[in-house]
Amino acid sequence: MADNEFERRRQTVAAQLAERKLDGFLVSFSPNLRYLTGFTGSNGNLLLLPGEAILFTDPRYQIQAAQEVTCSVHISKGPLVPDIMAAVAKRRLRRIGYEPARMTCDTLDSLQGRLPMKSTLAPVNGWVEGLRMVKSADEIGLIRRSVETNSRAFESAVTKVRPGMKEQDLAAELEYRMRRLGAEKPSFETIVAGGARSALPHAQPTAARLATGQLVVVDMGALQDGYCSDMTRMLFLGTPTAKVKRAYRAVLEAQLAGVDAVRPGVSTARVDAAARNVLKAYGLAEAFVHSTGHGLGLEIHEPPRIGKKDKTKLAPGMAITIEPGVYIEGFGGIRIEDTVVVTETGCEILTPTPKTLRII
Ligand code: ZN
Ligand code: ZN
């Protein structure tokens, strides 16, 4: 990411301080901190002011912060809060925004305990998250790379699948391969679940062995250069029954309908409805127990949500997943998920992996 991109983002936030009646904004949530500075350390706070930004961190990150960020850096020998509040007092800042959804009660207590007499703290929610929804060209490039790594890891690991393989061994294989291909780590805990367990939308891989006659769900994502990917594909060991084929067709049609509905100006609820209506026509509406998708970027789940009641209007540059699924107790589950980017005219599916049911 170009350094001036971080500066541009800070300027965007700083330019909105006055209309929010804030003298400063304290950013403590690490994905927001990374978005605004490029800092990847685990302990940091950014005090953003009109015309000035100060990153507070501790000596462990002195060298790293100097390499990663272009704003001023303050190294605190102890806890960060006293130094942040000293900066607030020195500049006579009155109203400081903070991120209540992203802060512990302990930190808030500590901030309030050291707040200068005439200063107040003002809760601000979703501000940076809102800016993060629309990705820059550089960010889309990073998401694309993460998606490609993820798909390559899937392709190379899937050749190892045989009846008798443990779910957790396949998960390990997928994660090993994504790392070998350049990922820092998985973007969430890899899901591999066979047979009836595939009906658990967030199944954790177990020592259970995959067996002939089973549906297997693989939901995986890479984290590469800080950016997430997310994909779900289905395997079948043996010959699928008519019931499996029908349910697979239903989910695939729903997924394609969801992708088809993605274009600028459309509400995320309409995308959700497009996928949901297909499953309804198949009599599977009740089996679709989650929303159709979510935004992703620095976090695996970030705004917007693609759900029944979500009113966000899609805009070019948003990166989202489209992932309808059906879950039937005792039978199994089927989900198909791609990562897509909203374009000027519709969307681009980033995920290159074919969406056919993999027969093994
Ligand atoms: Zn997923
Ligand atoms: Zn997802």
PDB file of N, CA, C and O in Angstrom, residues 16-70:
ATOM      1  N   GLN A  16     -13.610  15.338   8.670  1.00  0.00           N
ATOM      2  CA  GLN A  16     -14.976  15.169   9.180  1.00  0.00           C
ATOM      3  C   GLN A  16     -15.081  15.440  10.685  1.00  0.00           C
ATOM      4  O   GLN A  16     -16.167  15.346  11.264  1.00  0.00           O
ATOM      5  N   LEU A  17     -13.943  15.757  11.327  1.00  0.00           N
ATOM      6  CA  LEU A  17     -13.971  15.987  12.789  1.00  0.00           C
ATOM      7  C   LEU A  17     -14.919  17.130  13.141  1.00  0.00           C
ATOM      8  O   LEU A  17     -15.755  16.999  14.045  1.00  0.00           O
ATOM      9  N   ALA A  18     -14.794  18.254  12.413  1.00  0.00           N
ATOM     10  CA  ALA A  18     -15.578  19.448  12.766  1.00  0.00           C
ATOM     11  C   ALA A  18     -17.075  19.177  12.692  1.00  0.00           C
ATOM     12  O   ALA A  18     -17.816  19.521  13.612  1.00  0.00           O
ATOM     13  N   GLU A  19     -17.515  18.515  11.609  1.00  0.00           N
ATOM     14  CA  GLU A  19     -18.970  18.284  11.491  1.00  0.00           C
ATOM     15  C   GLU A  19     -19.484  17.324  12.563  1.00  0.00           C
ATOM     16  O   GLU A  19     -20.651  17.331  12.896  1.00  0.00           O
ATOM     17  N   ARG A  20     -18.584  16.499  13.103  1.00  0.00           N
ATOM     18  CA  ARG A  20     -18.972  15.625  14.215  1.00  0.00           C
ATOM     19  C   ARG A  20     -18.735  16.314  15.563  1.00  0.00           C
ATOM     20  O   ARG A  20     -18.843  15.693  16.608  1.00  0.00           O
ATOM     21  N   LYS A  21     -18.372  17.564  15.501  1.00  0.00           N
ATOM     22  CA  LYS A  21     -18.117  18.381  16.706  1.00  0.00           C
ATOM     23  C   LYS A  21     -17.079  17.742  17.623  1.00  0.00           C
ATOM     24  O   LYS A  21     -17.226  17.684  18.840  1.00  0.00           O
ATOM     25  N   LEU A  22     -16.021  17.242  16.991  1.00  0.00           N
ATOM     26  CA  LEU A  22     -14.936  16.627  17.756  1.00  0.00           C
ATOM     27  C   LEU A  22     -13.650  17.412  17.545  1.00  0.00           C
ATOM     28  O   LEU A  22     -13.398  17.920  16.457  1.00  0.00           O
ATOM     29  N   ASP A  23     -12.846  17.492  18.613  1.00  0.00           N
ATOM     30  CA  ASP A  23     -11.508  18.102  18.484  1.00  0.00           C
ATOM     31  C   ASP A  23     -10.471  17.044  18.150  1.00  0.00           C
ATOM     32  O   ASP A  23      -9.366  17.371  17.706  1.00  0.00           O
ATOM     33  N   GLY A  24     -10.824  15.803  18.432  1.00  0.00           N
ATOM     34  CA  GLY A  24      -9.887  14.712  18.159  1.00  0.00           C
ATOM     35  C   GLY A  24     -10.637  13.392  18.188  1.00  0.00           C
ATOM     36  O   GLY A  24     -11.776  13.318  18.661  1.00  0.00           O
ATOM     37  N   PHE A  25      -9.989  12.363  17.672  1.00  0.00           N
ATOM     38  CA  PHE A  25     -10.610  11.040  17.629  1.00  0.00           C
ATOM     39  C   PHE A  25      -9.549  10.020  18.037  1.00  0.00           C
ATOM     40  O   PHE A  25      -8.459   9.978  17.453  1.00  0.00           O
ATOM     41  N   LEU A  26      -9.870   9.228  19.041  1.00  0.00           N
ATOM     42  CA  LEU A  26      -8.942   8.223  19.531  1.00  0.00           C
ATOM     43  C   LEU A  26      -9.331   6.877  18.927  1.00  0.00           C
ATOM     44  O   LEU A  26     -10.405   6.343  19.218  1.00  0.00           O
ATOM     45  N   VAL A  27      -8.445   6.339  18.090  1.00  0.00           N
ATOM     46  CA  VAL A  27      -8.717   5.076  17.397  1.00  0.00           C
ATOM     47  C   VAL A  27      -7.975   3.958  18.121  1.00  0.00           C
ATOM     48  O   VAL A  27      -6.744   3.990  18.220  1.00  0.00           O
ATOM     49  N   SER A  28      -8.731   2.989  18.640  1.00  0.00           N
ATOM     50  CA  SER A  28      -8.091   1.915  19.399  1.00  0.00           C
ATOM     51  C   SER A  28      -8.293   0.535  18.783  1.00  0.00           C
ATOM     52  O   SER A  28      -7.565  -0.401  19.109  1.00  0.00           O
ATOM     53  N   PHE A  29      -9.265   0.401  17.894  1.00  0.00           N
ATOM     54  CA  PHE A  29      -9.558  -0.909  17.298  1.00  0.00           C
ATOM     55  C   PHE A  29      -8.496  -1.223  16.248  1.00  0.00           C
ATOM     56  O   PHE A  29      -8.289  -0.449  15.308  1.00  0.00           O
ATOM     57  N   SER A  30      -7.809  -2.359  16.391  1.00  0.00           N
ATOM     58  CA  SER A  30      -6.601  -2.558  15.588  1.00  0.00           C
ATOM     59  C   SER A  30      -6.835  -2.589  14.072  1.00  0.00           C
ATOM     60  O   SER A  30      -6.006  -2.039  13.343  1.00  0.00           O
ATOM     61  N   PRO A  31      -7.937  -3.171  13.543  1.00  0.00           N
ATOM     62  CA  PRO A  31      -8.118  -3.055  12.075  1.00  0.00           C
ATOM     63  C   PRO A  31      -8.286  -1.596  11.621  1.00  0.00           C
ATOM     64  O   PRO A  31      -7.791  -1.215  10.557  1.00  0.00           O
ATOM     65  N   ASN A  32      -8.938  -0.776  12.445  1.00  0.00           N
ATOM     66  CA  ASN A  32      -9.088   0.646  12.097  1.00  0.00           C
ATOM     67  C   ASN A  32      -7.744   1.372  12.172  1.00  0.00           C
ATOM     68  O   ASN A  32      -7.421   2.228  11.354  1.00  0.00           O
ATOM     69  N   LEU A  33      -6.963   0.992  13.182  1.00  0.00           N
ATOM     70  CA  LEU A  33      -5.631   1.566  13.358  1.00  0.00           C
ATOM     71  C   LEU A  33      -4.745   1.206  12.160  1.00  0.00           C
ATOM     72  O   LEU A  33      -4.034   2.055  11.601  1.00  0.00           O
ATOM     73  N   ARG A  34      -4.825  -0.046  11.757  1.00  0.00           N
ATOM     74  CA  ARG A  34      -4.042  -0.486  10.594  1.00  0.00           C
ATOM     75  C   ARG A  34      -4.502   0.252   9.329  1.00  0.00           C
ATOM     76  O   ARG A  34      -3.693   0.662   8.509  1.00  0.00           O
ATOM     77  N   TYR A  35      -5.818   0.423   9.196  1.00  0.00           N
ATOM     78  CA  TYR A  35      -6.373   1.101   8.023  1.00  0.00           C
ATOM     79  C   TYR A  35      -5.869   2.538   7.923  1.00  0.00           C
ATOM     80  O   TYR A  35      -5.597   3.046   6.846  1.00  0.00           O
ATOM     81  N   LEU A  36      -5.732   3.187   9.070  1.00  0.00           N
ATOM     82  CA  LEU A  36      -5.375   4.605   9.059  1.00  0.00           C
ATOM     83  C   LEU A  36      -3.874   4.874   9.107  1.00  0.00           C
ATOM     84  O   LEU A  36      -3.439   5.994   8.836  1.00  0.00           O
ATOM     85  N   THR A  37      -3.097   3.859   9.501  1.00  0.00           N
ATOM     86  CA  THR A  37      -1.657   4.099   9.651  1.00  0.00           C
ATOM     87  C   THR A  37      -0.766   3.052   8.982  1.00  0.00           C
ATOM     88  O   THR A  37       0.402   3.341   8.703  1.00  0.00           O
ATOM     89  N   GLY A  38      -1.263   1.833   8.821  1.00  0.00           N
ATOM     90  CA  GLY A  38      -0.419   0.737   8.357  1.00  0.00           C
ATOM     91  C   GLY A  38       0.247  -0.003   9.508  1.00  0.00           C
ATOM     92  O   GLY A  38       0.946  -0.999   9.302  1.00  0.00           O
ATOM     93  N   PHE A  39       0.028   0.458  10.740  1.00  0.00           N
ATOM     94  CA  PHE A  39       0.658  -0.169  11.914  1.00  0.00           C
ATOM     95  C   PHE A  39       0.036  -1.540  12.178  1.00  0.00           C
ATOM     96  O   PHE A  39      -1.185  -1.672  12.238  1.00  0.00           O
ATOM     97  N   THR A  40       0.899  -2.562  12.364  1.00  0.00           N
ATOM     98  CA  THR A  40       0.382  -3.923  12.559  1.00  0.00           C
ATOM     99  C   THR A  40       0.646  -4.467  13.968  1.00  0.00           C
ATOM    100  O   THR A  40       0.371  -5.628  14.242  1.00  0.00           O
ATOM    101  N   GLY A  41       1.204  -3.641  14.847  1.00  0.00           N
ATOM    102  CA  GLY A  41       1.479  -4.105  16.211  1.00  0.00           C
ATOM    103  C   GLY A  41       0.200  -4.356  16.997  1.00  0.00           C
ATOM    104  O   GLY A  41      -0.880  -3.921  16.608  1.00  0.00           O
ATOM    105  N   SER A  42       0.344  -5.066  18.129  1.00  0.00           N
ATOM    106  CA  SER A  42      -0.846  -5.443  18.896  1.00  0.00           C
ATOM    107  C   SER A  42      -1.219  -4.393  19.942  1.00  0.00           C
ATOM    108  O   SER A  42      -2.292  -4.452  20.525  1.00  0.00           O
ATOM    109  N   ASN A  43      -0.341  -3.442  20.213  1.00  0.00           N
ATOM    110  CA  ASN A  43      -0.644  -2.432  21.227  1.00  0.00           C
ATOM    111  C   ASN A  43      -0.419  -1.048  20.630  1.00  0.00           C
ATOM    112  O   ASN A  43       0.721  -0.637  20.401  1.00  0.00           O
ATOM    113  N   GLY A  44      -1.516  -0.361  20.363  1.00  0.00           N
ATOM    114  CA  GLY A  44      -1.375   0.972  19.789  1.00  0.00           C
ATOM    115  C   GLY A  44      -2.684   1.734  19.846  1.00  0.00           C
ATOM    116  O   GLY A  44      -3.771   1.145  19.915  1.00  0.00           O
ATOM    117  N   ASN A  45      -2.570   3.035  19.878  1.00  0.00           N
ATOM    118  CA  ASN A  45      -3.729   3.926  19.805  1.00  0.00           C
ATOM    119  C   ASN A  45      -3.326   5.094  18.927  1.00  0.00           C
ATOM    120  O   ASN A  45      -2.191   5.564  19.005  1.00  0.00           O
ATOM    121  N   LEU A  46      -4.287   5.557  18.143  1.00  0.00           N
ATOM    122  CA  LEU A  46      -4.012   6.703  17.277  1.00  0.00           C
ATOM    123  C   LEU A  46      -4.858   7.874  17.749  1.00  0.00           C
ATOM    124  O   LEU A  46      -6.081   7.749  17.881  1.00  0.00           O
ATOM    125  N   LEU A  47      -4.206   8.986  18.026  1.00  0.00           N
ATOM    126  CA  LEU A  47      -4.942  10.213  18.332  1.00  0.00           C
ATOM    127  C   LEU A  47      -4.909  11.060  17.065  1.00  0.00           C
ATOM    128  O   LEU A  47      -3.844  11.528  16.637  1.00  0.00           O
ATOM    129  N   LEU A  48      -6.102  11.190  16.475  1.00  0.00           N
ATOM    130  CA  LEU A  48      -6.214  11.892  15.190  1.00  0.00           C
ATOM    131  C   LEU A  48      -6.796  13.275  15.431  1.00  0.00           C
ATOM    132  O   LEU A  48      -7.882  13.418  16.001  1.00  0.00           O
ATOM    133  N   LEU A  49      -6.057  14.289  14.998  1.00  0.00           N
ATOM    134  CA  LEU A  49      -6.468  15.686  15.217  1.00  0.00           C
ATOM    135  C   LEU A  49      -6.465  16.396  13.872  1.00  0.00           C
ATOM    136  O   LEU A  49      -5.880  15.895  12.913  1.00  0.00           O
ATOM    137  N   PRO A  50      -7.081  17.577  13.800  1.00  0.00           N
ATOM    138  CA  PRO A  50      -6.984  18.305  12.524  1.00  0.00           C
ATOM    139  C   PRO A  50      -5.510  18.649  12.280  1.00  0.00           C
ATOM    140  O   PRO A  50      -4.881  19.315  13.098  1.00  0.00           O
ATOM    141  N   GLY A  51      -4.949  18.148  11.203  1.00  0.00           N
ATOM    142  CA  GLY A  51      -3.567  18.494  10.855  1.00  0.00           C
ATOM    143  C   GLY A  51      -2.487  17.750  11.621  1.00  0.00           C
ATOM    144  O   GLY A  51      -1.312  18.061  11.487  1.00  0.00           O
ATOM    145  N   GLU A  52      -2.876  16.793  12.449  1.00  0.00           N
ATOM    146  CA  GLU A  52      -1.862  16.055  13.213  1.00  0.00           C
ATOM    147  C   GLU A  52      -2.383  14.662  13.569  1.00  0.00           C
ATOM    148  O   GLU A  52      -3.580  14.493  13.819  1.00  0.00           O
ATOM    149  N   ALA A  53      -1.492  13.686  13.567  1.00  0.00           N
ATOM    150  CA  ALA A  53      -1.880  12.335  14.005  1.00  0.00           C
ATOM    151  C   ALA A  53      -0.711  11.753  14.788  1.00  0.00           C
ATOM    152  O   ALA A  53       0.436  11.829  14.346  1.00  0.00           O
ATOM    153  N   ILE A  54      -1.019  11.201  15.969  1.00  0.00           N
ATOM    154  CA  ILE A  54       0.038  10.636  16.814  1.00  0.00           C
ATOM    155  C   ILE A  54      -0.305   9.184  17.128  1.00  0.00           C
ATOM    156  O   ILE A  54      -1.387   8.891  17.658  1.00  0.00           O
ATOM    157  N   LEU A  55       0.624   8.297  16.809  1.00  0.00           N
ATOM    158  CA  LEU A  55       0.458   6.889  17.168  1.00  0.00           C
ATOM    159  C   LEU A  55       1.182   6.642  18.491  1.00  0.00           C
ATOM    160  O   LEU A  55       2.375   6.919  18.608  1.00  0.00           O
ATOM    161  N   PHE A  56       0.447   6.147  19.462  1.00  0.00           N
ATOM    162  CA  PHE A  56       1.028   5.781  20.760  1.00  0.00           C
ATOM    163  C   PHE A  56       1.224   4.271  20.784  1.00  0.00           C
ATOM    164  O   PHE A  56       0.289   3.523  20.520  1.00  0.00           O
ATOM    165  N   THR A  57       2.452   3.856  21.087  1.00  0.00           N
ATOM    166  CA  THR A  57       2.697   2.422  21.245  1.00  0.00           C
ATOM    167  C   THR A  57       3.814   2.241  22.270  1.00  0.00           C
ATOM    168  O   THR A  57       4.236   3.205  22.902  1.00  0.00           O
ATOM    169  N   ASP A  58       4.263   0.975  22.461  1.00  0.00           N
ATOM    170  CA  ASP A  58       5.263   0.738  23.502  1.00  0.00           C
ATOM    171  C   ASP A  58       6.612   0.361  22.873  1.00  0.00           C
ATOM    172  O   ASP A  58       6.696   0.148  21.662  1.00  0.00           O
ATOM    173  N   PRO A  59       7.680   0.283  23.679  1.00  0.00           N
ATOM    174  CA  PRO A  59       9.034   0.094  23.124  1.00  0.00           C
ATOM    175  C   PRO A  59       9.204  -1.168  22.263  1.00  0.00           C
ATOM    176  O   PRO A  59      10.074  -1.199  21.396  1.00  0.00           O
ATOM    177  N   ARG A  60       8.361  -2.186  22.481  1.00  0.00           N
ATOM    178  CA  ARG A  60       8.486  -3.399  21.655  1.00  0.00           C
ATOM    179  C   ARG A  60       8.270  -3.078  20.177  1.00  0.00           C
ATOM    180  O   ARG A  60       8.725  -3.810  19.307  1.00  0.00           O
ATOM    181  N   TYR A  61       7.503  -2.012  19.932  1.00  0.00           N
ATOM    182  CA  TYR A  61       7.135  -1.697  18.552  1.00  0.00           C
ATOM    183  C   TYR A  61       7.844  -0.448  18.012  1.00  0.00           C
ATOM    184  O   TYR A  61       7.442   0.078  16.986  1.00  0.00           O
ATOM    185  N   GLN A  62       8.886  -0.007  18.724  1.00  0.00           N
ATOM    186  CA  GLN A  62       9.558   1.232  18.301  1.00  0.00           C
ATOM    187  C   GLN A  62      10.105   1.131  16.872  1.00  0.00           C
ATOM    188  O   GLN A  62       9.839   1.988  16.028  1.00  0.00           O
ATOM    189  N   ILE A  63      10.842   0.060  16.600  1.00  0.00           N
ATOM    190  CA  ILE A  63      11.470  -0.094  15.276  1.00  0.00           C
ATOM    191  C   ILE A  63      10.382  -0.321  14.222  1.00  0.00           C
ATOM    192  O   ILE A  63      10.369   0.311  13.162  1.00  0.00           O
ATOM    193  N   GLN A  64       9.447  -1.221  14.570  1.00  0.00           N
ATOM    194  CA  GLN A  64       8.375  -1.558  13.632  1.00  0.00           C
ATOM    195  C   GLN A  64       7.532  -0.336  13.259  1.00  0.00           C
ATOM    196  O   GLN A  64       7.218  -0.113  12.088  1.00  0.00           O
ATOM    197  N   ALA A  65       7.174   0.462  14.261  1.00  0.00           N
ATOM    198  CA  ALA A  65       6.327   1.635  14.006  1.00  0.00           C
ATOM    199  C   ALA A  65       7.061   2.623  13.093  1.00  0.00           C
ATOM    200  O   ALA A  65       6.466   3.194  12.180  1.00  0.00           O
ATOM    201  N   ALA A  66       8.362   2.783  13.325  1.00  0.00           N
ATOM    202  CA  ALA A  66       9.134   3.705  12.484  1.00  0.00           C
ATOM    203  C   ALA A  66       9.139   3.235  11.029  1.00  0.00           C
ATOM    204  O   ALA A  66       9.144   4.040  10.102  1.00  0.00           O
ATOM    205  N   GLN A  67       9.105   1.918  10.844  1.00  0.00           N
ATOM    206  CA  GLN A  67       9.104   1.383   9.474  1.00  0.00           C
ATOM    207  C   GLN A  67       7.725   1.446   8.834  1.00  0.00           C
ATOM    208  O   GLN A  67       7.592   1.621   7.627  1.00  0.00           O
ATOM    209  N   GLU A  68       6.684   1.271   9.674  1.00  0.00           N
ATOM    210  CA  GLU A  68       5.345   1.103   9.094  1.00  0.00           C
ATOM    211  C   GLU A  68       4.555   2.390   8.915  1.00  0.00           C
ATOM    212  O   GLU A  68       3.705   2.465   8.045  1.00  0.00           O
ATOM    213  N   VAL A  69       4.784   3.388   9.751  1.00  0.00           N
ATOM    214  CA  VAL A  69       3.870   4.538   9.730  1.00  0.00           C
ATOM    215  C   VAL A  69       4.564   5.834   9.327  1.00  0.00           C
ATOM    216  O   VAL A  69       5.775   5.996   9.520  1.00  0.00           O
ATOM    217  N   THR A  70       3.758   6.748   8.791  1.00  0.00           N
ATOM    218  CA  THR A  70       4.299   8.053   8.379  1.00  0.00           C
ATOM    219  C   THR A  70       3.856   9.187   9.308  1.00  0.00           C
ATOM    220  O   THR A  70       4.307  10.307   9.151  1.00  0.00           O
TER     221      THR A  70
END
